[in-house]
């Protein structure tokens, strides 16, 4: 267990054996599920953890409470990685009062259809409500769609802590420091990337508060200078780029499209550009997606396949558009031995994406790289490098 302060304990758990978070995200550094216990005149637990950690979590809660009972359980988010053990908490502390949003209450009933006790002592809570615990008071903030519609956050006034639900979380266990920034971005883009508008609304409210610490449901305690984390969230919410680097994402069958992607990478690096290259059939697609949002320039290269795109390339683009991909410089490379179609299909898929600036002529390869294609790739690299001015 980890102390947040003298009277607040993180009773959450680390998951070091998880293969995929939410059934799709690779988490090589594990995953953290936080739950916080406030010990004051009244005791209050904020959220629970994933069902796989029932014994460890309940033991953490019981030993932290000692011989005290649990007065309140605040549910900020009903996704099962945080809500799965609500009925176990109610079993242990049958008189506990549950505070939850109105949308959360409907989900609580749906997730625990055969446990009437979970809704026995429920108080529906909304933005502006305050829970007094003694020296601590929790001010509730509506945070719909960060990440589900029922989400609430709370601000503890005495210690100036924002309990931020999924926001400001990251992939990795509590202590993992590997690729901290990249794993925070990959988490954000994957989980709440679609909801930039809602994140902006939340930031408008949260930034009026005097926040000393941020306690997310994932990752570690954020304290000290919080400016870098908040700056990142402003960048993400506005769909701004972090820099003018280039992401190249390709799908190749026999290696010729890959060769084109590698040639372009060499040309761009020769021109001083930093390039992140992804084989969409083999590399982590969510890292490629995160990079596509982070950097100003994106090049997508695909073979023409069944008169359309190679499946992993289509999947990549659809992952971008469903997260409101926008404000980028985009270029295309296609390959087609008899009827190249990929460039047109890629552009069609991005038709509803806002503020896309198409750079260079779409390069077409007819089977293998030849001197003309080589020249076109060199010209594309120059157009991308010049587009940053
Ligand atoms: Fe960590 Fe949206 O659950």
Short mmCIF file of C-alpha atoms and ligand atoms in Angstrom, two decimals, residues 21-22 31-33 77-82 146-148 150-151 165-166 187 191-192 217-218, ligand 1:
data_model
loop_
_atom_site.label_atom_id
_atom_site.label_comp_id
_atom_site.label_asym_id
_atom_site.label_seq_id
_atom_site.Cartn_x
_atom_site.Cartn_y
_atom_site.Cartn_z
CA UNK A 21 -5.45 -3.95 -21.19
CA UNK A 22 -9.09 -3.55 -22.22
CA UNK A 31 -0.94 -1.92 -15.31
CA UNK A 32 -1.94 -0.17 -12.11
CA UNK A 33 -5.44 0.04 -10.66
CA UNK A 77 -16.26 5.37 -12.89
CA UNK A 78 -18.23 2.18 -13.53
CA UNK A 79 -15.83 0.49 -15.96
CA UNK A 80 -15.04 -2.91 -14.44
CA UNK A 81 -11.32 -2.24 -13.96
CA UNK A 82 -12.52 0.07 -11.15
CA UNK A 146 -13.58 10.83 -19.65
CA UNK A 147 -13.91 8.03 -20.43
CA UNK A 148 -17.55 6.84 -20.07
CA UNK A 150 -21.15 8.45 -16.01
CA UNK A 151 -17.68 9.59 -14.93
CA UNK A 165 -10.72 9.04 -12.50
CA UNK A 166 -9.09 7.77 -15.75
CA UNK A 187 -2.85 5.57 -22.82
CA UNK A 191 -8.60 5.53 -24.01
CA UNK A 192 -9.88 9.12 -24.32
CA UNK A 217 -7.18 5.58 -11.25
CA UNK A 218 -4.08 4.41 -13.19
FE1 LIG B 1 -9.66 2.69 -16.24
FE2 LIG B 1 -12.24 3.76 -18.23
O1 LIG B 1 -11.38 2.62 -16.99
#
